[in-house]
Amino acid sequence: MATLATTSSTGFTPNWPALLAAVAECVTHLGSARFEDDLIALLHGGVGIEQCILFAYTGGDRMETRLVDNSRYPKVAGRLAGLYAGGLFRQDPNYPRLRHLLEEGNDEADGDLMPMQTETMSPAYRSHLFAFPDLADKVSLVIPAGASVYYLNLYRDIGRGRFRPDELEHLRDLMPLLASLIRRHYRQAGSSSLPASDEEATALAPLSARERQLCLHLLRGHTLKTAAAELDVALSTAETYRKRAYAKLGVRSKAGLVGLCRRG
């Protein structure tokens, strides 16, 4: 894929032709296993970030992890996602907005863009957030989708610095597109999946939906090859899911995965 942007002393400048090509890849793979990798590439190249975490806030006051990406610190990013989905989200200053949008049930609005406001965070919540290595800034995209609300968090590190006002405007311009892509993908992907026990759900909370399903298939006795067939993905894709999942969970083998899930 062509370079999607350049970074200079004046900030982050998208390469629009390459950005459109990245969008086309996302559209092509809506509902498939390839989409999440395409979305990650689009976000990294089109927005300029080091980490992204996508959650789905659903009925019953539940927060589910859909996507976690940080190539430098996958385990730490996974731990942050797990803590957040495990209950920390209720301390998020944006939590009341998530609840309100879920109650409204709107699935057509473009959503909200919410820059990080540290002054509104509780000390406990702030300590968790800023424990992340090199974190400089975060911006959140809140996307209503009827029975759920998608919550996309984009992070920058100290090396890249905080989002500038014009970059936030650029992100606002992308909001309708990102909202449409995310809604459409997860609708098309469907809800067919293996159920997880309470212990498994807790242990696997840091993972994306696909990584979680791959691990659940392995826990049910599948080989990597048969799990790939069940998920309708290439063996190489399943290997990538397993590698990412093990890195986020801090395990090195299926035995380690089993041990982690059995002790909760």
PDB file of N, CA and C in Angstrom, residues 173-218:
ATOM      1  N   ASP A 173     -13.846  15.255   9.711  1.00  0.00           N
ATOM      2  CA  ASP A 173     -14.235  15.040   8.312  1.00  0.00           C
ATOM      3  C   ASP A 173     -14.352  13.546   7.990  1.00  0.00           C
ATOM      4  N   LEU A 174     -13.507  12.743   8.644  1.00  0.00           N
ATOM      5  CA  LEU A 174     -13.516  11.301   8.411  1.00  0.00           C
ATOM      6  C   LEU A 174     -14.592  10.573   9.206  1.00  0.00           C
ATOM      7  N   MET A 175     -15.193  11.252  10.178  1.00  0.00           N
ATOM      8  CA  MET A 175     -16.145  10.600  11.073  1.00  0.00           C
ATOM      9  C   MET A 175     -17.278   9.869  10.350  1.00  0.00           C
ATOM     10  N   PRO A 176     -17.984  10.517   9.405  1.00  0.00           N
ATOM     11  CA  PRO A 176     -19.089   9.798   8.738  1.00  0.00           C
ATOM     12  C   PRO A 176     -18.615   8.531   8.030  1.00  0.00           C
ATOM     13  N   LEU A 177     -17.435   8.600   7.418  1.00  0.00           N
ATOM     14  CA  LEU A 177     -16.889   7.436   6.729  1.00  0.00           C
ATOM     15  C   LEU A 177     -16.560   6.326   7.715  1.00  0.00           C
ATOM     16  N   LEU A 178     -15.846   6.654   8.792  1.00  0.00           N
ATOM     17  CA  LEU A 178     -15.474   5.642   9.778  1.00  0.00           C
ATOM     18  C   LEU A 178     -16.713   5.036  10.425  1.00  0.00           C
ATOM     19  N   ALA A 179     -17.701   5.877  10.719  1.00  0.00           N
ATOM     20  CA  ALA A 179     -18.937   5.378  11.324  1.00  0.00           C
ATOM     21  C   ALA A 179     -19.624   4.380  10.406  1.00  0.00           C
ATOM     22  N   SER A 180     -19.710   4.716   9.136  1.00  0.00           N
ATOM     23  CA  SER A 180     -20.370   3.831   8.176  1.00  0.00           C
ATOM     24  C   SER A 180     -19.620   2.516   8.027  1.00  0.00           C
ATOM     25  N   LEU A 181     -18.305   2.581   7.915  1.00  0.00           N
ATOM     26  CA  LEU A 181     -17.508   1.365   7.751  1.00  0.00           C
ATOM     27  C   LEU A 181     -17.657   0.435   8.951  1.00  0.00           C
ATOM     28  N   ILE A 182     -17.555   0.991  10.145  1.00  0.00           N
ATOM     29  CA  ILE A 182     -17.605   0.167  11.354  1.00  0.00           C
ATOM     30  C   ILE A 182     -18.989  -0.443  11.535  1.00  0.00           C
ATOM     31  N   ARG A 183     -20.030   0.351  11.349  1.00  0.00           N
ATOM     32  CA  ARG A 183     -21.393  -0.186  11.459  1.00  0.00           C
ATOM     33  C   ARG A 183     -21.615  -1.328  10.465  1.00  0.00           C
ATOM     34  N   ARG A 184     -21.287  -1.067   9.203  1.00  0.00           N
ATOM     35  CA  ARG A 184     -21.561  -2.037   8.159  1.00  0.00           C
ATOM     36  C   ARG A 184     -20.774  -3.327   8.351  1.00  0.00           C
ATOM     37  N   HIS A 185     -19.509  -3.190   8.749  1.00  0.00           N
ATOM     38  CA  HIS A 185     -18.694  -4.399   8.909  1.00  0.00           C
ATOM     39  C   HIS A 185     -19.270  -5.320   9.973  1.00  0.00           C
ATOM     40  N   TYR A 186     -19.540  -4.780  11.153  1.00  0.00           N
ATOM     41  CA  TYR A 186     -19.960  -5.651  12.244  1.00  0.00           C
ATOM     42  C   TYR A 186     -21.382  -6.166  12.054  1.00  0.00           C
ATOM     43  N   ARG A 187     -22.187  -5.471  11.274  1.00  0.00           N
ATOM     44  CA  ARG A 187     -23.486  -6.025  10.906  1.00  0.00           C
ATOM     45  C   ARG A 187     -23.311  -7.207   9.958  1.00  0.00           C
ATOM     46  N   GLN A 188     -22.449  -7.032   8.960  1.00  0.00           N
ATOM     47  CA  GLN A 188     -22.245  -8.089   7.977  1.00  0.00           C
ATOM     48  C   GLN A 188     -21.503  -9.283   8.568  1.00  0.00           C
ATOM     49  N   ALA A 189     -20.629  -9.022   9.523  1.00  0.00           N
ATOM     50  CA  ALA A 189     -19.845 -10.101  10.128  1.00  0.00           C
ATOM     51  C   ALA A 189     -20.749 -11.075  10.879  1.00  0.00           C
ATOM     52  N   GLY A 190     -21.920 -10.576  11.323  1.00  0.00           N
ATOM     53  CA  GLY A 190     -22.880 -11.444  11.990  1.00  0.00           C
ATOM     54  C   GLY A 190     -22.499 -11.722  13.424  1.00  0.00           C
ATOM     55  N   SER A 191     -23.362 -12.416  14.087  1.00  0.00           N
ATOM     56  CA  SER A 191     -23.179 -12.677  15.519  1.00  0.00           C
ATOM     57  C   SER A 191     -22.877 -14.139  15.825  1.00  0.00           C
ATOM     58  N   SER A 192     -22.686 -14.973  14.780  1.00  0.00           N
ATOM     59  CA  SER A 192     -22.413 -16.394  15.026  1.00  0.00           C
ATOM     60  C   SER A 192     -21.038 -16.555  15.642  1.00  0.00           C
ATOM     61  N   SER A 193     -20.999 -17.046  16.855  1.00  0.00           N
ATOM     62  CA  SER A 193     -19.728 -17.189  17.552  1.00  0.00           C
ATOM     63  C   SER A 193     -19.882 -18.180  18.685  1.00  0.00           C
ATOM     64  N   LEU A 194     -18.755 -18.703  19.135  1.00  0.00           N
ATOM     65  CA  LEU A 194     -18.785 -19.598  20.280  1.00  0.00           C
ATOM     66  C   LEU A 194     -19.033 -18.801  21.550  1.00  0.00           C
ATOM     67  N   PRO A 195     -19.854 -19.323  22.457  1.00  0.00           N
ATOM     68  CA  PRO A 195     -20.049 -18.634  23.734  1.00  0.00           C
ATOM     69  C   PRO A 195     -18.835 -18.838  24.630  1.00  0.00           C
ATOM     70  N   ALA A 196     -18.607 -17.884  25.523  1.00  0.00           N
ATOM     71  CA  ALA A 196     -17.494 -17.979  26.466  1.00  0.00           C
ATOM     72  C   ALA A 196     -18.036 -18.083  27.883  1.00  0.00           C
ATOM     73  N   SER A 197     -17.377 -18.877  28.700  1.00  0.00           N
ATOM     74  CA  SER A 197     -17.731 -18.918  30.118  1.00  0.00           C
ATOM     75  C   SER A 197     -17.324 -17.595  30.761  1.00  0.00           C
ATOM     76  N   ASP A 198     -17.786 -17.369  31.987  1.00  0.00           N
ATOM     77  CA  ASP A 198     -17.414 -16.138  32.689  1.00  0.00           C
ATOM     78  C   ASP A 198     -15.901 -16.034  32.840  1.00  0.00           C
ATOM     79  N   GLU A 199     -15.259 -17.158  33.161  1.00  0.00           N
ATOM     80  CA  GLU A 199     -13.802 -17.155  33.340  1.00  0.00           C
ATOM     81  C   GLU A 199     -13.095 -16.839  32.027  1.00  0.00           C
ATOM     82  N   GLU A 200     -13.589 -17.445  30.947  1.00  0.00           N
ATOM     83  CA  GLU A 200     -12.984 -17.196  29.638  1.00  0.00           C
ATOM     84  C   GLU A 200     -13.210 -15.757  29.196  1.00  0.00           C
ATOM     85  N   ALA A 201     -14.417 -15.248  29.412  1.00  0.00           N
ATOM     86  CA  ALA A 201     -14.721 -13.874  29.012  1.00  0.00           C
ATOM     87  C   ALA A 201     -13.811 -12.892  29.730  1.00  0.00           C
ATOM     88  N   THR A 202     -13.557 -13.140  31.007  1.00  0.00           N
ATOM     89  CA  THR A 202     -12.676 -12.254  31.775  1.00  0.00           C
ATOM     90  C   THR A 202     -11.241 -12.335  31.269  1.00  0.00           C
ATOM     91  N   ALA A 203     -10.757 -13.541  31.056  1.00  0.00           N
ATOM     92  CA  ALA A 203      -9.370 -13.730  30.631  1.00  0.00           C
ATOM     93  C   ALA A 203      -9.126 -13.201  29.227  1.00  0.00           C
ATOM     94  N   LEU A 204     -10.119 -13.338  28.344  1.00  0.00           N
ATOM     95  CA  LEU A 204      -9.950 -12.977  26.934  1.00  0.00           C
ATOM     96  C   LEU A 204     -10.434 -11.565  26.620  1.00  0.00           C
ATOM     97  N   ALA A 205     -10.823 -10.806  27.624  1.00  0.00           N
ATOM     98  CA  ALA A 205     -11.340  -9.448  27.414  1.00  0.00           C
ATOM     99  C   ALA A 205     -10.393  -8.530  26.641  1.00  0.00           C
ATOM    100  N   PRO A 206      -9.056  -8.684  26.788  1.00  0.00           N
ATOM    101  CA  PRO A 206      -8.169  -7.786  26.039  1.00  0.00           C
ATOM    102  C   PRO A 206      -8.134  -8.003  24.535  1.00  0.00           C
ATOM    103  N   LEU A 207      -8.756  -9.048  24.029  1.00  0.00           N
ATOM    104  CA  LEU A 207      -8.599  -9.426  22.629  1.00  0.00           C
ATOM    105  C   LEU A 207      -9.676  -8.813  21.740  1.00  0.00           C
ATOM    106  N   SER A 208      -9.369  -8.748  20.453  1.00  0.00           N
ATOM    107  CA  SER A 208     -10.385  -8.372  19.485  1.00  0.00           C
ATOM    108  C   SER A 208     -11.370  -9.528  19.337  1.00  0.00           C
ATOM    109  N   ALA A 209     -12.492  -9.259  18.679  1.00  0.00           N
ATOM    110  CA  ALA A 209     -13.514 -10.283  18.522  1.00  0.00           C
ATOM    111  C   ALA A 209     -12.964 -11.512  17.795  1.00  0.00           C
ATOM    112  N   ARG A 210     -12.218 -11.302  16.721  1.00  0.00           N
ATOM    113  CA  ARG A 210     -11.667 -12.430  15.958  1.00  0.00           C
ATOM    114  C   ARG A 210     -10.614 -13.196  16.759  1.00  0.00           C
ATOM    115  N   GLU A 211      -9.741 -12.472  17.461  1.00  0.00           N
ATOM    116  CA  GLU A 211      -8.723 -13.127  18.287  1.00  0.00           C
ATOM    117  C   GLU A 211      -9.384 -13.952  19.383  1.00  0.00           C
ATOM    118  N   ARG A 212     -10.461 -13.406  19.970  1.00  0.00           N
ATOM    119  CA  ARG A 212     -11.172 -14.115  21.027  1.00  0.00           C
ATOM    120  C   ARG A 212     -11.797 -15.403  20.494  1.00  0.00           C
ATOM    121  N   GLN A 213     -12.408 -15.324  19.322  1.00  0.00           N
ATOM    122  CA  GLN A 213     -13.025 -16.510  18.752  1.00  0.00           C
ATOM    123  C   GLN A 213     -11.988 -17.582  18.390  1.00  0.00           C
ATOM    124  N   LEU A 214     -10.848 -17.146  17.886  1.00  0.00           N
ATOM    125  CA  LEU A 214      -9.790 -18.103  17.589  1.00  0.00           C
ATOM    126  C   LEU A 214      -9.366 -18.832  18.860  1.00  0.00           C
ATOM    127  N   CYS A 215      -9.172 -18.076  19.945  1.00  0.00           N
ATOM    128  CA  CYS A 215      -8.773 -18.703  21.208  1.00  0.00           C
ATOM    129  C   CYS A 215      -9.855 -19.631  21.743  1.00  0.00           C
ATOM    130  N   LEU A 216     -11.129 -19.256  21.613  1.00  0.00           N
ATOM    131  CA  LEU A 216     -12.202 -20.114  22.078  1.00  0.00           C
ATOM    132  C   LEU A 216     -12.245 -21.423  21.295  1.00  0.00           C
ATOM    133  N   HIS A 217     -11.998 -21.349  20.002  1.00  0.00           N
ATOM    134  CA  HIS A 217     -11.939 -22.577  19.208  1.00  0.00           C
ATOM    135  C   HIS A 217     -10.772 -23.461  19.659  1.00  0.00           C
ATOM    136  N   LEU A 218      -9.633 -22.855  19.940  1.00  0.00           N
ATOM    137  CA  LEU A 218      -8.497 -23.639  20.438  1.00  0.00           C
ATOM    138  C   LEU A 218      -8.828 -24.268  21.783  1.00  0.00           C
TER     139      LEU A 218
END
